[in-house]
Amino acid sequence: MATTTIAGPNSAEAPTKPRQLARLLHYVLPYWAPFLASIVLMVLVGLLDAFRVLLIGPIFDRVLNPSSQGRNLQLFKLPGTEHFFSLQQIIPSHFQNPWTAVAFALVGATVLKGIFDYVGTYLVNYAGFGMITDLRNDLYNAFLRSSAAFFSKHTTGTLLSTIINDIERVQFAMSTVLAEFLQQFFTFIFTAAVVVLLGGKLAWVLLLFVPVILYSSRKIGRQVRSKTRGGQDKLAEIQNILHETITGNRIVKAFGMEKWEMERFRVAARRLFRANLRLVAAFAISSPLMDIFGAVAIALLLLMGRDQINRHAFTAGTFLAFIIAVFKLYDPVRKFALFNNNFQQAIGASSEIFRFMDIDDEVREKAGARRLGKFSRTIRFSDVAFSYQGSDDSRDVLHGINLEVKAGEVLAVVGSSGAGKSTLVHLIPRFFDVTAGRILIDDNDVRDVTLASLRSQIGIVTQETVLFNDTLRNNIAYGQPHVSVKHVEDAARAAHAHEFISALPDGYSTMIGERGVRLSGGERQRIAIARAILKNAPVLILDEATSALDSESESLVQAALQNLMTGRTVFVIAHRLSTIRRADRIVVLESGTISDIGAHDELIQKLGTYRRLYELQFAEADAPRAVQTLGQ
């Protein structure tokens, strides 16, 4: 049997940073065209932004100083030559006046930059939001396809935090931040080229700061990544408390635990507060460090540039353009640290996303699994054993189960609490997989057939009725959205639910609230029975379907169940005498194994577990009938 492998965030099996990046980038592939187009447009944005810096020299030297001599509107000197690149080489020839030429170039570059920036930002966000939508869908699909064991090992708050908060972190980095990063990156590249072209040897002084910046960014980014994971875990804790107290609000009120729950929430919120502060402390150091490095670099350049101007190596306009280019270069460098922090946050968040997606689930469909034909003969348990893998208590919940149930038979399963009754029936639809042995339906091992074909033949009604915040019609037709209204009403009539549904103002269109809160317990149960009737599965599992109902509700539900059970193979877990007595056979479970099996009349004659349970649970139910019989 496959076991669930859960890799912790710091374990050797947790996804490595390069692997996480590769997997995130893999989600960009379906959107490669808009993403590539956005990169091209951002290249043009960076080029035009750098070009506008080059215009500062001609503006200062020629437009604002018309009496100056020298080459007209020169932008920069070509490296290794005495040739200058001039503005007249890239604008229409009829713009001869310096002001006109510079104005045309400045306005034209700004308009084009704005258009390219807008379209490029839209396209990169399109690709970013698209890939995040696919990632969220894959994560949700991984949750839905996980076995019951998965949900027993992970709290609702943790799962909600992953699919909402962790995805949001990645979404912000791969859309908003990525768009700005591309713009700033290409602005940096072309501005750096301007700095080198204008500053010559003076520009290489800036390289002294590169190792320091890279080292500090790497170290800060590593801290941000680890602090992000800690903060997300604390947020998951808060969401778990919220889920428990909101869904269990009546119990909280009944026991007067509002203050205690409020204190528990405050403690969790305080832990989140501290985690967020640690993240901010790691995050906020980036900008001041970049400011300090930038100020030192500018001061050194001003000191060296003064001598260069005095020796006429620079014109005042060229040096001014050079200094402004350095300032503009500093802005992307400062933002790169913030971008790095955001990307590290995304990587920290994605570690949990991919951890859940990589869980090797216990219940997996075999490659090439065949479709199960319509059930017609037997369901057989052959030497079945089961234990919860990875739990602290590794003892077998079930062991040595050998049982054959024929089509059309009603089999009741009884036993004391913890005997393994629910586990036994939940193995049939593969909510869990057997640890040893086999379960065969018409001689087909359930592990060899598709899950869809297996579960399509099994209807389930449980004690805890699961309904959705939707209309009554859609709850009854769950899994069959296109079924006709007539078939829905027929199922409701068979479940004795049509009368109370018709009495509602909106009838079958009535919204029933979360978990069917607007209905009584008996009404909810009859809706669940109607849903099972409409499914019309040949195998039926009734797991304590009437144990939580009062006598009046039980009588209606029992009548509905009788309609549901007709013509089906039924597994019944129940404490109620009426249901068990109608069973063809009764299986008695004791300590995870079958201790006895037979009809009610056979088992009641033996001094065994069934008779003991009968005397404890059912004697009172028979007492009035016994008195009535004695009086006749």
mmCIF file of C-alpha atoms in Angstrom, residues 49-208:
data_model
loop_
_atom_site.group_PDB
_atom_site.id
_atom_site.type_symbol
_atom_site.label_atom_id
_atom_site.label_comp_id
_atom_site.label_asym_id
_atom_site.label_seq_id
_atom_site.Cartn_x
_atom_site.Cartn_y
_atom_site.Cartn_z
ATOM 1 C CA ASP A 49 13.814 55.879 -20.621
ATOM 2 C CA ALA A 50 17.595 55.801 -21.109
ATOM 3 C CA PHE A 51 17.239 57.853 -24.289
ATOM 4 C CA ARG A 52 15.479 60.606 -22.344
ATOM 5 C CA VAL A 53 18.465 60.775 -19.995
ATOM 6 C CA LEU A 54 20.769 61.296 -22.985
ATOM 7 C CA LEU A 55 18.680 64.345 -23.944
ATOM 8 C CA ILE A 56 19.789 66.139 -20.756
ATOM 9 C CA GLY A 57 23.210 66.891 -22.262
ATOM 10 C CA PRO A 58 21.872 68.684 -25.379
ATOM 11 C CA ILE A 59 19.244 70.464 -23.267
ATOM 12 C CA PHE A 60 21.844 71.874 -20.892
ATOM 13 C CA ASP A 61 24.637 72.490 -23.399
ATOM 14 C CA ARG A 62 22.645 73.740 -26.414
ATOM 15 C CA VAL A 63 18.974 74.527 -25.704
ATOM 16 C CA LEU A 64 19.636 76.407 -22.447
ATOM 17 C CA ASN A 65 22.974 77.761 -23.720
ATOM 18 C CA PRO A 66 22.441 78.755 -27.375
ATOM 19 C CA SER A 67 25.768 80.667 -27.556
ATOM 20 C CA SER A 68 27.829 77.516 -26.839
ATOM 21 C CA GLN A 69 30.050 76.194 -29.605
ATOM 22 C CA GLY A 70 30.573 72.610 -30.543
ATOM 23 C CA ARG A 71 28.834 69.781 -32.181
ATOM 24 C CA ASN A 72 25.117 70.199 -32.512
ATOM 25 C CA LEU A 73 22.957 68.128 -30.163
ATOM 26 C CA GLN A 74 25.574 65.431 -29.524
ATOM 27 C CA LEU A 75 24.305 62.649 -27.228
ATOM 28 C CA PHE A 76 27.450 60.592 -26.498
ATOM 29 C CA LYS A 77 30.869 59.672 -27.843
ATOM 30 C CA LEU A 78 31.240 56.263 -29.479
ATOM 31 C CA PRO A 79 33.675 54.165 -27.362
ATOM 32 C CA GLY A 80 37.210 53.897 -28.785
ATOM 33 C CA THR A 81 36.630 56.600 -31.412
ATOM 34 C CA GLU A 82 36.401 60.338 -31.746
ATOM 35 C CA HIS A 83 32.935 60.088 -33.310
ATOM 36 C CA PHE A 84 29.860 61.449 -31.576
ATOM 37 C CA PHE A 85 26.312 60.126 -31.837
ATOM 38 C CA SER A 86 24.032 63.092 -32.499
ATOM 39 C CA LEU A 87 20.296 63.667 -32.093
ATOM 40 C CA GLN A 88 20.032 64.763 -35.755
ATOM 41 C CA GLN A 89 20.844 61.192 -36.795
ATOM 42 C CA ILE A 90 17.543 59.818 -35.420
ATOM 43 C CA ILE A 91 14.994 62.631 -35.945
ATOM 44 C CA PRO A 92 13.542 64.081 -39.179
ATOM 45 C CA SER A 93 16.012 66.369 -40.983
ATOM 46 C CA HIS A 94 13.684 69.393 -41.041
ATOM 47 C CA PHE A 95 14.013 69.751 -37.223
ATOM 48 C CA GLN A 96 17.108 71.993 -37.250
ATOM 49 C CA ASN A 97 16.349 74.272 -34.318
ATOM 50 C CA PRO A 98 17.854 72.728 -31.102
ATOM 51 C CA TRP A 99 14.725 73.423 -29.037
ATOM 52 C CA THR A 100 12.435 71.917 -31.721
ATOM 53 C CA ALA A 101 14.616 68.848 -32.149
ATOM 54 C CA VAL A 102 14.913 68.170 -28.413
ATOM 55 C CA ALA A 103 11.216 68.869 -27.800
ATOM 56 C CA PHE A 104 10.180 66.467 -30.585
ATOM 57 C CA ALA A 105 12.519 63.764 -29.294
ATOM 58 C CA LEU A 106 11.447 64.244 -25.662
ATOM 59 C CA VAL A 107 7.679 64.228 -26.316
ATOM 60 C CA GLY A 108 7.881 61.419 -28.858
ATOM 61 C CA ALA A 109 9.976 59.213 -26.551
ATOM 62 C CA THR A 110 7.638 59.874 -23.612
ATOM 63 C CA VAL A 111 4.476 59.070 -25.591
ATOM 64 C CA LEU A 112 5.939 55.848 -26.989
ATOM 65 C CA LYS A 113 7.282 54.867 -23.570
ATOM 66 C CA GLY A 114 3.830 55.360 -22.048
ATOM 67 C CA ILE A 115 2.135 53.202 -24.710
ATOM 68 C CA PHE A 116 4.719 50.426 -24.447
ATOM 69 C CA ASP A 117 4.616 50.570 -20.643
ATOM 70 C CA TYR A 118 0.810 50.264 -20.544
ATOM 71 C CA VAL A 119 0.581 47.381 -23.021
ATOM 72 C CA GLY A 120 3.609 45.599 -21.553
ATOM 73 C CA THR A 121 2.267 45.868 -18.005
ATOM 74 C CA TYR A 122 -1.121 44.535 -19.113
ATOM 75 C CA LEU A 123 0.420 41.575 -20.937
ATOM 76 C CA VAL A 124 2.757 40.552 -18.119
ATOM 77 C CA ASN A 125 -0.143 40.730 -15.665
ATOM 78 C CA TYR A 126 -2.253 38.655 -18.067
ATOM 79 C CA ALA A 127 0.436 35.988 -18.077
ATOM 80 C CA GLY A 128 0.976 36.278 -14.312
ATOM 81 C CA PHE A 129 -2.689 36.034 -13.348
ATOM 82 C CA GLY A 130 -3.189 33.248 -15.879
ATOM 83 C CA MET A 131 -0.397 31.102 -14.458
ATOM 84 C CA ILE A 132 -1.622 31.719 -10.889
ATOM 85 C CA THR A 133 -5.145 30.687 -11.897
ATOM 86 C CA ASP A 134 -3.740 27.436 -13.290
ATOM 87 C CA LEU A 135 -1.639 26.903 -10.159
ATOM 88 C CA ARG A 136 -4.640 27.504 -7.895
ATOM 89 C CA ASN A 137 -6.742 25.112 -9.982
ATOM 90 C CA ASP A 138 -4.076 22.405 -9.765
ATOM 91 C CA LEU A 139 -3.780 22.835 -6.000
ATOM 92 C CA TYR A 140 -7.554 22.652 -5.539
ATOM 93 C CA ASN A 141 -7.649 19.599 -7.778
ATOM 94 C CA ALA A 142 -4.940 18.006 -5.614
ATOM 95 C CA PHE A 143 -7.080 18.674 -2.519
ATOM 96 C CA LEU A 144 -10.233 17.252 -4.108
ATOM 97 C CA ARG A 145 -8.532 14.090 -5.322
ATOM 98 C CA SER A 146 -6.868 13.360 -1.984
ATOM 99 C CA SER A 147 -8.100 10.491 0.144
ATOM 100 C CA ALA A 148 -9.958 10.792 3.428
ATOM 101 C CA ALA A 149 -6.642 10.174 5.224
ATOM 102 C CA PHE A 150 -5.268 13.435 3.779
ATOM 103 C CA PHE A 151 -8.058 15.504 5.312
ATOM 104 C CA SER A 152 -7.702 13.736 8.648
ATOM 105 C CA LYS A 153 -4.020 14.778 8.777
ATOM 106 C CA HIS A 154 -4.391 18.441 7.763
ATOM 107 C CA THR A 155 -6.588 21.039 9.400
ATOM 108 C CA THR A 156 -9.085 23.064 7.385
ATOM 109 C CA GLY A 157 -7.302 26.274 8.372
ATOM 110 C CA THR A 158 -4.001 25.034 6.948
ATOM 111 C CA LEU A 159 -5.582 24.048 3.644
ATOM 112 C CA LEU A 160 -7.482 27.353 3.370
ATOM 113 C CA SER A 161 -4.336 29.327 4.179
ATOM 114 C CA THR A 162 -2.428 27.528 1.445
ATOM 115 C CA ILE A 163 -4.997 27.971 -1.314
ATOM 116 C CA ILE A 164 -5.760 31.605 -0.372
ATOM 117 C CA ASN A 165 -2.811 33.251 1.398
ATOM 118 C CA ASP A 166 0.117 31.326 -0.085
ATOM 119 C CA ILE A 167 -1.339 31.617 -3.577
ATOM 120 C CA GLU A 168 -1.882 35.348 -3.001
ATOM 121 C CA ARG A 169 1.802 35.796 -2.134
ATOM 122 C CA VAL A 170 2.852 34.049 -5.328
ATOM 123 C CA GLN A 171 0.222 35.950 -7.320
ATOM 124 C CA PHE A 172 1.505 39.337 -6.150
ATOM 125 C CA ALA A 173 5.087 38.409 -7.040
ATOM 126 C CA MET A 174 4.256 36.919 -10.444
ATOM 127 C CA SER A 175 1.953 39.717 -11.611
ATOM 128 C CA THR A 176 2.380 43.172 -10.034
ATOM 129 C CA VAL A 177 5.990 42.728 -8.914
ATOM 130 C CA LEU A 178 7.059 40.908 -12.087
ATOM 131 C CA ALA A 179 5.661 43.708 -14.268
ATOM 132 C CA GLU A 180 7.592 46.368 -12.382
ATOM 133 C CA PHE A 181 10.693 44.170 -12.207
ATOM 134 C CA LEU A 182 10.832 43.792 -16.003
ATOM 135 C CA GLN A 183 10.440 47.517 -16.474
ATOM 136 C CA GLN A 184 13.109 48.343 -13.897
ATOM 137 C CA PHE A 185 15.463 45.623 -15.136
ATOM 138 C CA PHE A 186 15.591 46.889 -18.712
ATOM 139 C CA THR A 187 15.704 50.480 -17.489
ATOM 140 C CA PHE A 188 18.729 49.441 -15.430
ATOM 141 C CA ILE A 189 20.407 47.741 -18.418
ATOM 142 C CA PHE A 190 20.044 50.704 -20.772
ATOM 143 C CA THR A 191 20.718 53.304 -18.089
ATOM 144 C CA ALA A 192 23.901 51.411 -17.178
ATOM 145 C CA ALA A 193 24.870 51.620 -20.867
ATOM 146 C CA VAL A 194 24.269 55.395 -20.735
ATOM 147 C CA VAL A 195 26.405 55.667 -17.592
ATOM 148 C CA VAL A 196 29.267 53.833 -19.332
ATOM 149 C CA LEU A 197 28.908 55.835 -22.569
ATOM 150 C CA LEU A 198 28.830 59.189 -20.770
ATOM 151 C CA GLY A 199 31.157 58.487 -17.874
ATOM 152 C CA GLY A 200 33.808 56.335 -19.481
ATOM 153 C CA LYS A 201 36.382 55.212 -16.901
ATOM 154 C CA LEU A 202 34.559 57.150 -14.209
ATOM 155 C CA ALA A 203 31.608 54.762 -14.492
ATOM 156 C CA TRP A 204 33.660 51.739 -13.448
ATOM 157 C CA VAL A 205 33.902 53.121 -9.914
ATOM 158 C CA LEU A 206 30.342 51.864 -9.458
ATOM 159 C CA LEU A 207 31.505 48.264 -9.844
ATOM 160 C CA LEU A 208 33.107 48.503 -6.406
#
